[in-house]
Coordinates of C-alpha atoms in Angstrom, one line a residue:
X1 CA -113.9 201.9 80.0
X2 CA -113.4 204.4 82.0
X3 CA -116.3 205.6 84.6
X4 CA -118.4 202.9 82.9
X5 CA -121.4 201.4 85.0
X6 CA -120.9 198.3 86.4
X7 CA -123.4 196.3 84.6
X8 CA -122.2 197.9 81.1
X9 CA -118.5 197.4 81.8
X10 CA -119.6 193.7 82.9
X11 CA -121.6 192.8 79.9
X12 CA -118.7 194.2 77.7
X13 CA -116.4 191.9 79.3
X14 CA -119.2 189.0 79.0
X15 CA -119.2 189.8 75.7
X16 CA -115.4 190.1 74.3
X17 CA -114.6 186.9 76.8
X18 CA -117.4 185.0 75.0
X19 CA -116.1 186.0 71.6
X20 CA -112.5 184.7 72.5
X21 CA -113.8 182.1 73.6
X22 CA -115.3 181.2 70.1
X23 CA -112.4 181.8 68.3
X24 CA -110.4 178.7 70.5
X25 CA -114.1 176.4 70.0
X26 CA -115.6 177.9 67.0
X27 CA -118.3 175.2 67.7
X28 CA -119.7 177.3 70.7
X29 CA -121.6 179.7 68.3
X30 CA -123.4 176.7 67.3
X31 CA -124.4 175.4 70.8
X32 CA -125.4 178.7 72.0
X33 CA -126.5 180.7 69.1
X34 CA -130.5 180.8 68.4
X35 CA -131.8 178.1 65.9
X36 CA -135.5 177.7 64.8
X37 CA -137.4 176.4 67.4
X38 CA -138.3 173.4 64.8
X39 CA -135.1 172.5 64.6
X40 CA -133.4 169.9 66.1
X41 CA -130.4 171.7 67.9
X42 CA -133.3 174.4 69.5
X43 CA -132.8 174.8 73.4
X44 CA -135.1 177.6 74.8
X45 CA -132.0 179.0 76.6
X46 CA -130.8 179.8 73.4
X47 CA -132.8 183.5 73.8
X48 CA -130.9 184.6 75.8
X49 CA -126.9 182.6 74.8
X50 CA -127.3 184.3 71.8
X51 CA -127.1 187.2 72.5
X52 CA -123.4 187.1 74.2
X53 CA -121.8 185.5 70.8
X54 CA -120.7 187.2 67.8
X55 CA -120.2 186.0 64.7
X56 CA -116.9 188.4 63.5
X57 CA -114.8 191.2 64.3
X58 CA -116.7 194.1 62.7
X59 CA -120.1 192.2 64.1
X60 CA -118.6 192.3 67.8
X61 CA -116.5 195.5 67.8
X62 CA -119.7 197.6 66.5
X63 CA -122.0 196.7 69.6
X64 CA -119.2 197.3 71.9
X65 CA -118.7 200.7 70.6
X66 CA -122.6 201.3 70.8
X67 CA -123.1 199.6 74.2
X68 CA -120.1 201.3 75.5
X69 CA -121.6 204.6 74.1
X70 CA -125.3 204.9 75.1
X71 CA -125.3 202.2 77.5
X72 CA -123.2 204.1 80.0
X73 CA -125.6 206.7 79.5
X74 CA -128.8 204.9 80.2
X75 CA -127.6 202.8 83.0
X76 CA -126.6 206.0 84.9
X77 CA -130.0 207.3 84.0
X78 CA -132.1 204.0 85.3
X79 CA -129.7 202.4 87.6
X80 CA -128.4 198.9 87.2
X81 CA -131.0 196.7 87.7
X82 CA -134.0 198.7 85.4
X83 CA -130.9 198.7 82.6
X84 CA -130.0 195.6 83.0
X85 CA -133.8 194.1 82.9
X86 CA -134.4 196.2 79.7
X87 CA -131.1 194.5 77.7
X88 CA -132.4 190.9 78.7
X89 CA -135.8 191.6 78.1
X90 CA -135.4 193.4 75.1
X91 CA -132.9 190.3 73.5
X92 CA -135.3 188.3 74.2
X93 CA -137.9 189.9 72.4
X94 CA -135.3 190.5 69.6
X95 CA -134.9 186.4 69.1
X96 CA -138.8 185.9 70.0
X97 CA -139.3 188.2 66.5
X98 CA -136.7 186.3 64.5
X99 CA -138.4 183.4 65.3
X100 CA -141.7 184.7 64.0
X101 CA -139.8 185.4 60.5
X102 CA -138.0 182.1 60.4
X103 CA -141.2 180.7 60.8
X104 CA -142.8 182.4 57.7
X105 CA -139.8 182.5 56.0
X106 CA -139.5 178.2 55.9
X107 CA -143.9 177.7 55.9
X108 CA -143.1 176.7 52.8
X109 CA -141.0 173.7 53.6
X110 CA -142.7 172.8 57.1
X111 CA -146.3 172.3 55.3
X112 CA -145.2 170.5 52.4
X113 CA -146.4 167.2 52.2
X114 CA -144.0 166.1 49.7
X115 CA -141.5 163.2 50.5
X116 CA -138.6 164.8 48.7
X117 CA -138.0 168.2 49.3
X118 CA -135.9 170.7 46.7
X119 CA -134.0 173.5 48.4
X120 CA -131.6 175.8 46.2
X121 CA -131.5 173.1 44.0
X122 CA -130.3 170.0 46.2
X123 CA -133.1 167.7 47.1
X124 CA -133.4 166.2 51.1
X125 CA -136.2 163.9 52.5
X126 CA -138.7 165.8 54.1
X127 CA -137.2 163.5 57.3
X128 CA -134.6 165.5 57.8
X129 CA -136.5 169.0 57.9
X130 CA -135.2 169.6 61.3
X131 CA -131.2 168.8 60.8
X132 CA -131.7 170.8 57.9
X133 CA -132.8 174.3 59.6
X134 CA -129.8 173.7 62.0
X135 CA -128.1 175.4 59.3
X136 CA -129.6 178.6 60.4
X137 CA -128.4 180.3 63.3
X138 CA -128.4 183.8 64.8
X139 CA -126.1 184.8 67.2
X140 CA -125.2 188.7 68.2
X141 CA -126.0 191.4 70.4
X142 CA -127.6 193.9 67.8
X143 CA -131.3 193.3 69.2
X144 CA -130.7 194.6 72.5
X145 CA -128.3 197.6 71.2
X146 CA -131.0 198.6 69.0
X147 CA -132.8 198.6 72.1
X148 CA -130.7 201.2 73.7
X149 CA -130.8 203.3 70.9
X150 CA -134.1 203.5 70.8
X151 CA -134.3 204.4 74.4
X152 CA -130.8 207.2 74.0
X153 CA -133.4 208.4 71.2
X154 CA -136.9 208.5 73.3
X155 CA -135.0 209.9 76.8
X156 CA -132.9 212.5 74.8
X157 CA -134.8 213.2 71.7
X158 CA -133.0 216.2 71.3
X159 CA -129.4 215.1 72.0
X160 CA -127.2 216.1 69.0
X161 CA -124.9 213.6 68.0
X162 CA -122.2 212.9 65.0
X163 CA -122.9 210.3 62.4
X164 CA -119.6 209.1 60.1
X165 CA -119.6 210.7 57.5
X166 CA -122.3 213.4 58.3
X167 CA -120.0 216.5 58.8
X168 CA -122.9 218.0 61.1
X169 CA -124.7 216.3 64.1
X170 CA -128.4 215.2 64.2
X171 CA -131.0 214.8 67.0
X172 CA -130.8 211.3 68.5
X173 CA -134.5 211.0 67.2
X174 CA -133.6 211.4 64.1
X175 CA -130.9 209.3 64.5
X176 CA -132.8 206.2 65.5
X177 CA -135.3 207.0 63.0
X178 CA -133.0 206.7 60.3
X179 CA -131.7 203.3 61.7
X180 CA -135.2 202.0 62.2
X181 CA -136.0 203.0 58.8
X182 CA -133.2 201.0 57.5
X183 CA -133.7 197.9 59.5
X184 CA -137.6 197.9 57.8
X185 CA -137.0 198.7 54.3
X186 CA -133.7 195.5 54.6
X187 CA -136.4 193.7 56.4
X188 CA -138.9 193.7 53.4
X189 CA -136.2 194.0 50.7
X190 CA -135.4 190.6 48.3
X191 CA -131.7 190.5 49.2
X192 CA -130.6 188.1 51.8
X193 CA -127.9 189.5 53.4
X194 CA -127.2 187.3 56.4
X195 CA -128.3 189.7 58.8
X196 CA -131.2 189.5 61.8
X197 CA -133.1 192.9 60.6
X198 CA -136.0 191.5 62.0
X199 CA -134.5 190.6 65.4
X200 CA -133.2 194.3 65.3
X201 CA -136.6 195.7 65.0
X202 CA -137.9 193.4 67.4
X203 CA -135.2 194.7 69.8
X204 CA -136.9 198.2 69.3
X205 CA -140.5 196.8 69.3
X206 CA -139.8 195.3 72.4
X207 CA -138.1 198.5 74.1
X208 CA -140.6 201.2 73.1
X209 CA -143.9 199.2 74.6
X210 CA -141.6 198.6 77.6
X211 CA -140.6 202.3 77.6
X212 CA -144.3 203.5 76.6
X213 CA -145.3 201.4 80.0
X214 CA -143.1 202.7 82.1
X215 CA -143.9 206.0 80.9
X216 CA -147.7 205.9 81.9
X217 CA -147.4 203.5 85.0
X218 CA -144.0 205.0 86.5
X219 CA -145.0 203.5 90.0
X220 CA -145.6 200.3 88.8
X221 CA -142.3 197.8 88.2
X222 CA -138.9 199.3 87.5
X223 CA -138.4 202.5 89.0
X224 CA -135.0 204.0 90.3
X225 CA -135.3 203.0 93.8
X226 CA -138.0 200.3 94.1
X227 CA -136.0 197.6 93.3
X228 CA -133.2 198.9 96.6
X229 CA -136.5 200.1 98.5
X230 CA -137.2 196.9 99.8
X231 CA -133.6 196.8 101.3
X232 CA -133.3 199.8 102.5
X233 CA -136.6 199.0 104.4
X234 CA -135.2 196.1 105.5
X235 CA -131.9 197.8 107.0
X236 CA -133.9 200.6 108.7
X237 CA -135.9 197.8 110.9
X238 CA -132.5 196.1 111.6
X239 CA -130.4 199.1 112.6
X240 CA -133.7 200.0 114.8
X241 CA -133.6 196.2 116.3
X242 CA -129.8 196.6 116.8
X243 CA -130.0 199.5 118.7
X244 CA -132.6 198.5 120.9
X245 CA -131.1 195.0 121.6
X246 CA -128.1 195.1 120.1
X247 CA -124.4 193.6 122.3
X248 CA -123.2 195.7 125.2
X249 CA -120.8 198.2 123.7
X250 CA -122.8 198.9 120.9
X251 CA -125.2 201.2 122.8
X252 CA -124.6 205.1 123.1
X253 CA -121.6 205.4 125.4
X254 CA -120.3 202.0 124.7
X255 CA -117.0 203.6 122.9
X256 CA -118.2 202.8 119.4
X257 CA -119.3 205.6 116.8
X258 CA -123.1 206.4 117.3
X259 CA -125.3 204.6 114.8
X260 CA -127.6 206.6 112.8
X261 CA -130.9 207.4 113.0
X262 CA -134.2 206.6 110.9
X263 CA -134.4 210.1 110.7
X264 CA -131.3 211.1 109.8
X265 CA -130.8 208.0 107.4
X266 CA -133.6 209.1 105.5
X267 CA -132.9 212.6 105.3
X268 CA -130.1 211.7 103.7
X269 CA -131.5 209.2 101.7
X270 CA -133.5 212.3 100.2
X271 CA -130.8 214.2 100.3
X272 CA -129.0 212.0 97.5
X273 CA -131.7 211.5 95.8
X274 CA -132.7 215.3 95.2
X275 CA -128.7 215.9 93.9
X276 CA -129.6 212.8 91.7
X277 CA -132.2 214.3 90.1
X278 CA -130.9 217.8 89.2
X279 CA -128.2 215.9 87.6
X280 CA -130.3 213.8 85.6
X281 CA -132.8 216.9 84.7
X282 CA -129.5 218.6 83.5
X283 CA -128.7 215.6 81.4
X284 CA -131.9 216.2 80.0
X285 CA -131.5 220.0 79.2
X286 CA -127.8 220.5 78.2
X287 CA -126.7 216.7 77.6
X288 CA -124.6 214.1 79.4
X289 CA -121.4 216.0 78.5
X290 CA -122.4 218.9 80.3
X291 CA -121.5 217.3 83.5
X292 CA -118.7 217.7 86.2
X293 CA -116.5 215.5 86.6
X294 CA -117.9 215.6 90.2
X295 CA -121.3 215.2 88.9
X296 CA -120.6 212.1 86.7
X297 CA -118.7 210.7 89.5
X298 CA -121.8 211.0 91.8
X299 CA -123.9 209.5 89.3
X300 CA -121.8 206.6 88.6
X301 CA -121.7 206.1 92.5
X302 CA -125.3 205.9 92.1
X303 CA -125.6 203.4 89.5
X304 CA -123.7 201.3 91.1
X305 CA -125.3 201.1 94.1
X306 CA -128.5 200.0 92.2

């Protein structure tokens, strides 16, 4: 936890207080995990609830250890607010495509016109469709850490990391590769397993064409600084107001410290932001672990002031 982003650190703690909680009401899962959208328990806010609620130990302690891993990494590379948009979004888009396979998965049942309906063997009136599919819920964080991956994987292709039990490292593209090819061929495999393949490929879906937009339109939505740039505008005009008509005492000469000018404010705004970006283009060329201590501290600073 250590020199962990603030919006990582916070959904970590979201997360594990969220999974105690459902150990004390096991019935939360329920209420907040994502059910078919014909069934009769579906809320739309059940996009994004799921995604905080785990269903075990191993399921919860896994995506901790990947958010905690590349998520540190990514938020320092985008800032807090472009990171924390993509996790949402990209858990969003993760339940939107296990909807889509729910849906053809029980076509079969919701176009039947037959009064008495036959599932695994045990017959229901076609009445109770809907309390039926309550019975299927998906709750976890794996769509939006799939996410991540993909995006550790398309910003450092070339990031060599260690894979238990590989005794050598691999690229990070081949990494995520490996796991998307996985996630397809469970996806399209007979066995039902119990787990969301589909809302994990979604997850990556989702964050490439977000990733792939940013890519070619980088001065269009989430940038680094357009989401503060509007603040920092907005500060400018007030410190300029201030100084002009600001109380007796606060002038030059009034025995309070001298406030600083827009020049000066926004050479150092540049200033930052240049240091900023020869650590992130080292990041790039050597990895995050070739960083100073001062240098990850600096970049953490940033992050959090996102």
């Amino acid at each position: 936890m250590f020199n962990t982003p603030t919006i990582t650190k916070n959904l970590l703690i979201i997360n594990a207080l969220a999974f105690l909680a459902t150990l004390v009401y096991p019935a939360l899962n329920d209420i907040g995990g994502l059910h078919f959208f014909m069934a009769s328990d579906f809320n739309v806010l059940q996009l994004v609830s799921y995604m905080f609620l785990h269903a075990s130990w191993t399921h919860i302690l896994f995506n901790m250890f990947a958010l905690w891993m590349f998520g540190r990494v990514m938020e320092s590379v985008w800032g807090g607010r472009k990171f924390l948009f993509y996790y949402i979004s990209c858990g969003i888009g993760a339940g939107i495509m296990q909807e889509i396979a729910q849906f053809i998965q029980f076509y079969p049942l919701i176009s039947s016109d037959a009064p008495m309906l036959v599932v695994n063997g045990m017959p229901f009136p076609h009445g109770q469709l809907p309390e039926y599919l309550n019975l299927f819920t998906t709750v976890g964080a794996s769509g939006a850490i799939y996410a991540i991956l993909l995006a550790f994987g398309m910003t450092f292709p070339n990031e060599r990391i260690f894979i238990f039990p590989l005794p050598l490292p691999i690229k990070a593209k081949w990494f995520v590769l490996f796991y998307a090819a996985i996630e397809l061929f469970s996806a399209i495999g007979s066995s039902a397993d119990g787990v969301a393949h589909m809302a994990h490929l979604g997850g990556m879906l989702f964050g490439f064409l977000m990733i792939r937009y940013w890519q070619r339109h980088p001065g269009d939505g989430y940038s680094r600084n357009n989401g503060a740039q509007f603040f920092d505008n907005l500060k400018s005009t007030f410190d300029r107001y201030r100084s002009k008509y600001g109380k007796p005492g606060e002038q030059a000469g009034g025995g309070q410290a001298r406030h600083e000018t827009d020049w000066e404010y926004n050479a150092r705004k540049k200033a930052n932001q240049d240091e900023i970006d020869r650590i992130l283009d080292k990041i790039r060329k050597s990895g995050y672990d070739s960083l100073t201590k001062e240098e990850k501290e600096k970049l953490f600073e940033s992050s959090n002031n996102d």
